[in-house]
PDB file of C-alpha atoms in Angstrom:
ATOM      1  CA  VAL A   1       0.275  -0.209   0.041  1.00  0.00           C
ATOM      2  CA  LEU A   2       1.658   3.395  -1.413  1.00  0.00           C
ATOM      3  CA  HIS A   3      -1.104   5.439   0.481  1.00  0.00           C
ATOM      4  CA  PRO A   4      -4.761   4.844   1.516  1.00  0.00           C
ATOM      5  CA  ASN A   5      -6.322   5.958  -1.967  1.00  0.00           C
ATOM      6  CA  HIS A   6      -3.449   4.611  -4.250  1.00  0.00           C
ATOM      7  CA  THR A   7      -2.350   0.412  -3.705  1.00  0.00           C
ATOM      8  CA  MET A   8       0.581  -1.343  -5.622  1.00  0.00           C
ATOM      9  CA  VAL A   9       0.823  -5.627  -6.033  1.00  0.00           C
ATOM     10  CA  THR A  10       3.521  -6.982  -7.933  1.00  0.00           C
ATOM     11  CA  GLY A  11       4.459 -10.940  -8.025  1.00  0.00           C
ATOM     12  CA  ALA A  12       5.341 -13.810 -10.029  1.00  0.00           C
ATOM     13  CA  ASP A  13       3.928 -17.045 -11.174  1.00  0.00           C
ATOM     14  CA  TYR A  14       5.191 -20.063 -12.600  1.00  0.00           C
ATOM     15  CA  GLN A  15       3.500 -23.195 -14.486  1.00  0.00           C
ATOM     16  CA  ILE A  16       4.952 -26.030 -15.714  1.00  0.00           C
ATOM     17  CA  ASP A  17       3.161 -28.483 -18.495  1.00  0.00           C
ATOM     18  CA  LYS A  18       4.126 -31.891 -19.249  1.00  0.00           C
ATOM     19  CA  ILE A  19       3.337 -34.738 -21.281  1.00  0.00           C
ATOM     20  CA  LYS A  20       3.127 -38.186 -20.503  1.00  0.00           C
ATOM     21  CA  SER A  21       2.827 -40.020 -23.500  1.00  0.00           C
ATOM     22  CA  SER A  22       3.839 -42.914 -25.549  1.00  0.00           C
ATOM     23  CA  ASN A  23       4.395 -40.768 -28.430  1.00  0.00           C
ATOM     24  CA  THR A  24       7.270 -38.518 -29.382  1.00  0.00           C
ATOM     25  CA  TYR A  25       6.306 -34.597 -29.686  1.00  0.00           C
ATOM     26  CA  VAL A  26       9.050 -32.009 -30.678  1.00  0.00           C
ATOM     27  CA  GLU A  27       8.043 -30.587 -27.150  1.00  0.00           C
ATOM     28  CA  ASN A  28       6.425 -32.749 -24.368  1.00  0.00           C
ATOM     29  CA  GLU A  29       7.408 -29.850 -21.272  1.00  0.00           C
ATOM     30  CA  ARG A  30       7.679 -26.638 -21.174  1.00  0.00           C
ATOM     31  CA  ASN A  31       7.557 -23.923 -18.105  1.00  0.00           C
ATOM     32  CA  ASN A  32       5.858 -20.135 -18.443  1.00  0.00           C
ATOM     33  CA  VAL A  33       7.325 -17.825 -16.008  1.00  0.00           C
ATOM     34  CA  GLY A  34       5.558 -14.676 -15.596  1.00  0.00           C
ATOM     35  CA  TYR A  35       6.111 -10.698 -13.606  1.00  0.00           C
ATOM     36  CA  PHE A  36       3.277  -8.571 -13.129  1.00  0.00           C
ATOM     37  CA  ALA A  37       2.615  -5.652 -11.507  1.00  0.00           C
ATOM     38  CA  GLN A  38      -1.042  -3.488 -11.149  1.00  0.00           C
ATOM     39  CA  TYR A  39      -1.887  -0.350  -9.497  1.00  0.00           C
ATOM     40  CA  LEU A  40      -5.175   0.610  -8.245  1.00  0.00           C
ATOM     41  CA  GLY A  41      -5.935   4.147  -7.085  1.00  0.00           C
ATOM     42  CA  ASN A  42      -8.531   7.457  -7.169  1.00  0.00           C
ATOM     43  CA  VAL A  43      -7.840  11.091  -7.473  1.00  0.00           C
ATOM     44  CA  GLY A  44     -11.438  12.644  -5.978  1.00  0.00           C
ATOM     45  CA  LYS A  45     -13.924  10.939  -8.522  1.00  0.00           C
ATOM     46  CA  VAL A  46     -11.358   9.575 -10.913  1.00  0.00           C
ATOM     47  CA  GLU A  47     -10.266   5.920 -10.546  1.00  0.00           C
ATOM     48  CA  LEU A  48      -7.532   4.404 -11.944  1.00  0.00           C
ATOM     49  CA  GLN A  49      -5.915   1.176 -12.868  1.00  0.00           C
ATOM     50  CA  GLY A  50      -3.400   0.015 -14.815  1.00  0.00           C
ATOM     51  CA  ALA A  51      -1.355  -3.448 -15.246  1.00  0.00           C
ATOM     52  CA  VAL A  52       2.057  -4.488 -16.656  1.00  0.00           C
ATOM     53  CA  ARG A  53       2.672  -8.564 -16.951  1.00  0.00           C
ATOM     54  CA  PHE A  54       5.729 -10.163 -18.353  1.00  0.00           C
ATOM     55  CA  ASP A  55       5.843 -14.096 -19.743  1.00  0.00           C
ATOM     56  CA  ASP A  56       8.864 -15.725 -20.874  1.00  0.00           C
ATOM     57  CA  ASN A  57       7.100 -18.524 -22.103  1.00  0.00           C
ATOM     58  CA  GLU A  58       9.558 -21.830 -22.818  1.00  0.00           C
ATOM     59  CA  GLN A  59       8.135 -22.929 -25.814  1.00  0.00           C
ATOM     60  CA  PHE A  60       7.011 -19.302 -28.095  1.00  0.00           C
ATOM     61  CA  GLY A  61       9.550 -16.744 -26.235  1.00  0.00           C
ATOM     62  CA  ASP A  62       8.789 -14.073 -24.077  1.00  0.00           C
ATOM     63  CA  LYS A  63       5.698 -11.642 -24.258  1.00  0.00           C
ATOM     64  CA  THR A  64       4.874  -8.168 -22.838  1.00  0.00           C
ATOM     65  CA  THR A  65       1.380  -7.585 -21.999  1.00  0.00           C
ATOM     66  CA  GLY A  66      -0.662  -4.611 -19.870  1.00  0.00           C
ATOM     67  CA  ASN A  67      -4.059  -2.918 -19.235  1.00  0.00           C
ATOM     68  CA  ALA A  68      -5.389   0.630 -18.349  1.00  0.00           C
ATOM     69  CA  THR A  69      -9.041   1.163 -17.367  1.00  0.00           C
ATOM     70  CA  LEU A  70     -10.202   5.074 -16.245  1.00  0.00           C
ATOM     71  CA  GLY A  71     -13.037   5.865 -14.097  1.00  0.00           C
ATOM     72  CA  TYR A  72     -15.388   8.082 -13.264  1.00  0.00           C
ATOM     73  CA  ARG A  73     -17.751   8.050 -10.585  1.00  0.00           C
ATOM     74  CA  PHE A  74     -20.827  10.279 -10.304  1.00  0.00           C
ATOM     75  CA  ASN A  75     -22.006   9.420  -6.862  1.00  0.00           C
ATOM     76  CA  ASP A  76     -21.604   6.720  -4.532  1.00  0.00           C
ATOM     77  CA  ALA A  77     -23.965   4.481  -6.768  1.00  0.00           C
ATOM     78  CA  ILE A  78     -23.233   5.146 -10.752  1.00  0.00           C
ATOM     79  CA  LEU A  79     -19.510   4.489 -12.024  1.00  0.00           C
ATOM     80  CA  ALA A  80     -18.729   4.985 -16.097  1.00  0.00           C
ATOM     81  CA  TYR A  81     -15.186   3.569 -17.399  1.00  0.00           C
ATOM     82  CA  ALA A  82     -13.272   3.199 -19.922  1.00  0.00           C
ATOM     83  CA  THR A  83     -10.781   0.172 -20.626  1.00  0.00           C
ATOM     84  CA  TYR A  84      -8.122  -0.778 -22.604  1.00  0.00           C
ATOM     85  CA  GLY A  85      -5.701  -3.930 -22.566  1.00  0.00           C
ATOM     86  CA  THR A  86      -3.327  -6.941 -24.558  1.00  0.00           C
ATOM     87  CA  ALA A  87      -3.345 -10.203 -24.466  1.00  0.00           C
ATOM     88  CA  PHE A  88      -1.427 -13.312 -25.095  1.00  0.00           C
ATOM     89  CA  ARG A  89      -2.767 -17.279 -24.938  1.00  0.00           C
ATOM     90  CA  ALA A  90      -0.166 -20.193 -25.732  1.00  0.00           C
ATOM     91  CA  PRO A  91      -1.810 -22.888 -27.506  1.00  0.00           C
ATOM     92  CA  THR A  92      -2.425 -25.679 -24.790  1.00  0.00           C
ATOM     93  CA  PHE A  93      -0.692 -28.917 -25.690  1.00  0.00           C
ATOM     94  CA  ASN A  94      -4.196 -30.321 -26.430  1.00  0.00           C
ATOM     95  CA  ASP A  95      -4.900 -27.838 -29.167  1.00  0.00           C
ATOM     96  CA  LEU A  96      -0.734 -29.127 -30.591  1.00  0.00           C
ATOM     97  CA  TYR A  97      -0.845 -32.747 -29.633  1.00  0.00           C
ATOM     98  CA  TRP A  98      -4.441 -33.916 -29.200  1.00  0.00           C
ATOM     99  CA  VAL A  99      -3.998 -37.138 -31.279  1.00  0.00           C
ATOM    100  CA  GLY A 100      -5.383 -37.850 -34.587  1.00  0.00           C
ATOM    101  CA  THR A 101      -6.015 -34.311 -34.695  1.00  0.00           C
ATOM    102  CA  GLY A 102      -3.884 -31.932 -33.000  1.00  0.00           C
ATOM    103  CA  ASN A 103      -2.048 -29.308 -34.851  1.00  0.00           C
ATOM    104  CA  PRO A 104       1.865 -28.634 -33.863  1.00  0.00           C
ATOM    105  CA  ASP A 105       1.750 -25.644 -36.162  1.00  0.00           C
ATOM    106  CA  LEU A 106      -0.510 -23.470 -34.321  1.00  0.00           C
ATOM    107  CA  GLN A 107       1.044 -19.574 -33.093  1.00  0.00           C
ATOM    108  CA  PRO A 108      -0.123 -18.309 -30.135  1.00  0.00           C
ATOM    109  CA  GLU A 109      -2.959 -15.614 -29.920  1.00  0.00           C
ATOM    110  CA  THR A 110      -2.631 -11.845 -29.248  1.00  0.00           C
ATOM    111  CA  SER A 111      -5.489  -9.557 -28.828  1.00  0.00           C
ATOM    112  CA  LYS A 112      -6.221  -5.715 -28.141  1.00  0.00           C
ATOM    113  CA  ASN A 113      -9.899  -5.277 -26.238  1.00  0.00           C
ATOM    114  CA  THR A 114     -11.237  -1.963 -25.745  1.00  0.00           C
ATOM    115  CA  GLU A 115     -14.410  -1.383 -23.499  1.00  0.00           C
ATOM    116  CA  ILE A 116     -16.668   1.042 -22.555  1.00  0.00           C
ATOM    117  CA  GLY A 117     -19.138   1.023 -19.719  1.00  0.00           C
ATOM    118  CA  VAL A 118     -21.431   2.269 -16.987  1.00  0.00           C
ATOM    119  CA  LYS A 119     -22.384   0.278 -14.207  1.00  0.00           C
ATOM    120  CA  GLY A 120     -24.441   1.485 -10.880  1.00  0.00           C
ATOM    121  CA  GLN A 121     -25.030  -0.748  -7.350  1.00  0.00           C
ATOM    122  CA  HIS A 122     -28.119   0.302  -5.758  1.00  0.00           C
ATOM    123  CA  LYS A 123     -30.196  -1.110  -2.841  1.00  0.00           C
ATOM    124  CA  PHE A 124     -32.539  -2.522  -5.371  1.00  0.00           C
ATOM    125  CA  ILE A 125     -30.818  -3.745  -8.162  1.00  0.00           C
ATOM    126  CA  ASN A 126     -27.079  -4.407  -9.172  1.00  0.00           C
ATOM    127  CA  TRP A 127     -26.536  -3.714 -12.917  1.00  0.00           C
ATOM    128  CA  GLU A 128     -23.832  -2.782 -16.041  1.00  0.00           C
ATOM    129  CA  LEU A 129     -24.143  -2.045 -19.441  1.00  0.00           C
ATOM    130  CA  ASN A 130     -20.810  -2.065 -21.403  1.00  0.00           C
ATOM    131  CA  ALA A 131     -19.473  -2.144 -25.765  1.00  0.00           C
ATOM    132  CA  PHE A 132     -16.380  -4.008 -26.200  1.00  0.00           C
ATOM    133  CA  GLU A 133     -14.243  -5.009 -29.332  1.00  0.00           C
ATOM    134  CA  ASN A 134     -11.714  -7.476 -29.448  1.00  0.00           C
ATOM    135  CA  LYS A 135      -9.047  -7.903 -32.070  1.00  0.00           C
ATOM    136  CA  ILE A 136      -7.548 -10.769 -31.858  1.00  0.00           C
ATOM    137  CA  ASP A 137      -4.574 -11.841 -34.055  1.00  0.00           C
ATOM    138  CA  ASN A 138      -4.426 -16.217 -34.239  1.00  0.00           C
ATOM    139  CA  LEU A 139      -7.251 -16.564 -33.140  1.00  0.00           C
ATOM    140  CA  ILE A 140      -7.100 -20.465 -32.090  1.00  0.00           C
ATOM    141  CA  ALA A 141     -10.434 -22.486 -32.975  1.00  0.00           C
ATOM    142  CA  TRP A 142     -11.412 -25.978 -32.894  1.00  0.00           C
ATOM    143  CA  ALA A 143     -13.673 -26.800 -36.287  1.00  0.00           C
ATOM    144  CA  PRO A 144     -14.388 -29.795 -38.237  1.00  0.00           C
ATOM    145  CA  ASN A 145     -12.253 -31.152 -41.335  1.00  0.00           C
ATOM    146  CA  ALA A 146     -13.807 -32.607 -44.354  1.00  0.00           C
ATOM    147  CA  ALA A 147     -13.652 -36.108 -42.330  1.00  0.00           C
ATOM    148  CA  GLY A 148     -15.797 -34.368 -39.410  1.00  0.00           C
ATOM    149  CA  GLU A 149     -12.672 -34.365 -37.215  1.00  0.00           C
ATOM    150  CA  TYR A 150     -12.403 -31.815 -34.662  1.00  0.00           C
ATOM    151  CA  VAL A 151      -8.909 -30.066 -35.690  1.00  0.00           C
ATOM    152  CA  PRO A 152      -7.665 -26.782 -33.999  1.00  0.00           C
ATOM    153  CA  SER A 153      -6.434 -23.782 -36.503  1.00  0.00           C
ATOM    154  CA  ASN A 154      -5.232 -20.225 -36.322  1.00  0.00           C
ATOM    155  CA  ILE A 155      -8.131 -17.609 -37.854  1.00  0.00           C
ATOM    156  CA  ASN A 156      -5.532 -14.833 -38.919  1.00  0.00           C
ATOM    157  CA  GLU A 157      -7.681 -12.057 -38.255  1.00  0.00           C
ATOM    158  CA  ALA A 158     -10.749 -12.137 -36.103  1.00  0.00           C
ATOM    159  CA  LEU A 159     -12.849  -9.237 -34.826  1.00  0.00           C
ATOM    160  CA  ILE A 160     -15.438  -9.291 -31.938  1.00  0.00           C
ATOM    161  CA  ARG A 161     -17.844  -6.639 -31.032  1.00  0.00           C
ATOM    162  CA  GLY A 162     -20.785  -6.639 -29.324  1.00  0.00           C
ATOM    163  CA  VAL A 163     -22.434  -5.163 -26.201  1.00  0.00           C
ATOM    164  CA  GLU A 164     -23.492  -6.966 -22.602  1.00  0.00           C
ATOM    165  CA  LEU A 165     -25.967  -6.319 -20.381  1.00  0.00           C
ATOM    166  CA  VAL A 166     -25.768  -7.174 -16.762  1.00  0.00           C
ATOM    167  CA  LEU A 167     -28.536  -7.196 -14.073  1.00  0.00           C
ATOM    168  CA  GLY A 168     -28.807  -8.701 -10.380  1.00  0.00           C
ATOM    169  CA  GLN A 169     -29.981  -8.450  -7.353  1.00  0.00           C
ATOM    170  CA  ASN A 170     -29.753  -9.825  -3.548  1.00  0.00           C
ATOM    171  CA  TYR A 171     -33.009 -10.375  -1.222  1.00  0.00           C
ATOM    172  CA  ASP A 172     -32.849 -11.702   2.284  1.00  0.00           C
ATOM    173  CA  ASN A 173     -31.318 -15.033   1.164  1.00  0.00           C
ATOM    174  CA  VAL A 174     -32.471 -15.108  -2.932  1.00  0.00           C
ATOM    175  CA  SER A 175     -30.120 -13.911  -5.403  1.00  0.00           C
ATOM    176  CA  TRP A 176     -30.293 -14.048  -8.781  1.00  0.00           C
ATOM    177  CA  ASN A 177     -28.296 -12.858 -11.724  1.00  0.00           C
ATOM    178  CA  LEU A 178     -28.485 -12.144 -15.740  1.00  0.00           C
ATOM    179  CA  ASN A 179     -26.078 -11.956 -17.606  1.00  0.00           C
ATOM    180  CA  TYR A 180     -26.747 -10.782 -21.968  1.00  0.00           C
ATOM    181  CA  THR A 181     -24.027 -10.382 -24.730  1.00  0.00           C
ATOM    182  CA  ASN A 182     -24.889  -9.628 -28.075  1.00  0.00           C
ATOM    183  CA  GLN A 183     -21.720  -9.457 -30.354  1.00  0.00           C
ATOM    184  CA  ASP A 184     -20.669 -10.343 -34.006  1.00  0.00           C
ATOM    185  CA  PRO A 185     -17.614 -12.666 -34.158  1.00  0.00           C
ATOM    186  CA  GLU A 186     -16.050 -11.845 -37.805  1.00  0.00           C
ATOM    187  CA  ASN A 187     -13.319 -13.379 -39.348  1.00  0.00           C
ATOM    188  CA  ARG A 188     -11.468 -10.649 -41.309  1.00  0.00           C
ATOM    189  CA  SER A 189      -8.504 -13.375 -42.286  1.00  0.00           C
ATOM    190  CA  LYS A 190      -7.881 -12.507 -46.742  1.00  0.00           C
ATOM    191  CA  GLY A 191     -10.713 -14.780 -48.410  1.00  0.00           C
ATOM    192  CA  ALA A 192     -12.726 -15.240 -45.391  1.00  0.00           C
ATOM    193  CA  GLU A 193     -13.888 -11.742 -44.647  1.00  0.00           C
ATOM    194  CA  GLY A 194     -17.323 -11.191 -43.201  1.00  0.00           C
ATOM    195  CA  GLN A 195     -17.658 -15.148 -41.733  1.00  0.00           C
ATOM    196  CA  GLN A 196     -19.137 -15.647 -38.253  1.00  0.00           C
ATOM    197  CA  ILE A 197     -16.422 -17.490 -36.599  1.00  0.00           C
ATOM    198  CA  ALA A 198     -17.195 -20.865 -36.108  1.00  0.00           C
ATOM    199  CA  TYR A 199     -18.655 -21.530 -32.452  1.00  0.00           C
ATOM    200  CA  ARG A 200     -18.807 -18.535 -31.610  1.00  0.00           C
ATOM    201  CA  PRO A 201     -21.996 -17.264 -30.869  1.00  0.00           C
ATOM    202  CA  LYS A 202     -23.730 -14.012 -31.745  1.00  0.00           C
ATOM    203  CA  GLN A 203     -26.056 -14.224 -28.836  1.00  0.00           C
ATOM    204  CA  ILE A 204     -25.197 -15.315 -25.239  1.00  0.00           C
ATOM    205  CA  LEU A 205     -28.112 -15.776 -22.062  1.00  0.00           C
ATOM    206  CA  ASN A 206     -27.099 -16.672 -18.282  1.00  0.00           C
ATOM    207  CA  VAL A 207     -29.115 -17.003 -15.331  1.00  0.00           C
ATOM    208  CA  SER A 208     -28.903 -17.796 -11.730  1.00  0.00           C
ATOM    209  CA  LEU A 209     -30.738 -18.196  -9.027  1.00  0.00           C
ATOM    210  CA  ASP A 210     -29.372 -18.918  -5.767  1.00  0.00           C
ATOM    211  CA  TYR A 211     -30.725 -19.849  -2.475  1.00  0.00           C
ATOM    212  CA  ALA A 212     -29.066 -19.434   1.055  1.00  0.00           C
ATOM    213  CA  ILE A 213     -29.537 -21.624   3.874  1.00  0.00           C
ATOM    214  CA  ASP A 214     -27.448 -21.203   6.848  1.00  0.00           C
ATOM    215  CA  GLN A 215     -23.831 -21.837   5.542  1.00  0.00           C
ATOM    216  CA  TRP A 216     -25.809 -23.751   2.681  1.00  0.00           C
ATOM    217  CA  THR A 217     -26.507 -22.348  -1.250  1.00  0.00           C
ATOM    218  CA  ILE A 218     -28.583 -23.967  -3.603  1.00  0.00           C
ATOM    219  CA  GLY A 219     -29.023 -23.167  -7.224  1.00  0.00           C
ATOM    220  CA  GLY A 220     -29.870 -23.065 -10.712  1.00  0.00           C
TER     221      GLY A 220
END
């Protein structure tokens, strides 16, 4: 903690992946070391967040990503915000080497993500409305080939734009949440411009209802 209104978090993480198989692969073990720093702060009604991360992936090399968020709190209940970030995702060993259908030539995904929104927290309901745009290079997507087998491949350029509505309420022992997304997952690779990305829906709806009894919760 730097100050009551300013906080800095730093850390590191380590992940190791291994394959146990009678088959021989180009890579059957790899590690990823990550270092990160995050800042959280506010100045009056302005809220600030920033983060940076460095990954050293043994198989795919180094990558630096980060994000920044600027928020403005109109009052105790309503906050407007805008955020921009970059991301990196290496293909899993299943993506690369799944028996019969893996693709060892896959490249890591990289993306640029932008979001603007407004959220409210009231006694009667919590809500959030946002719009987003995700530009993704080398998107890893599984789809059936001519033989009907599901195989992964890289989509050179993908663009996903959409809006999302979130509603929720806690009332005594009952809580419910609703999340609805309307999006356009578009393939922008040469020769496939405008096509919908396979198995990426245009609409998503999730609804949950929970009831708490002492230390137990039942829901659906």
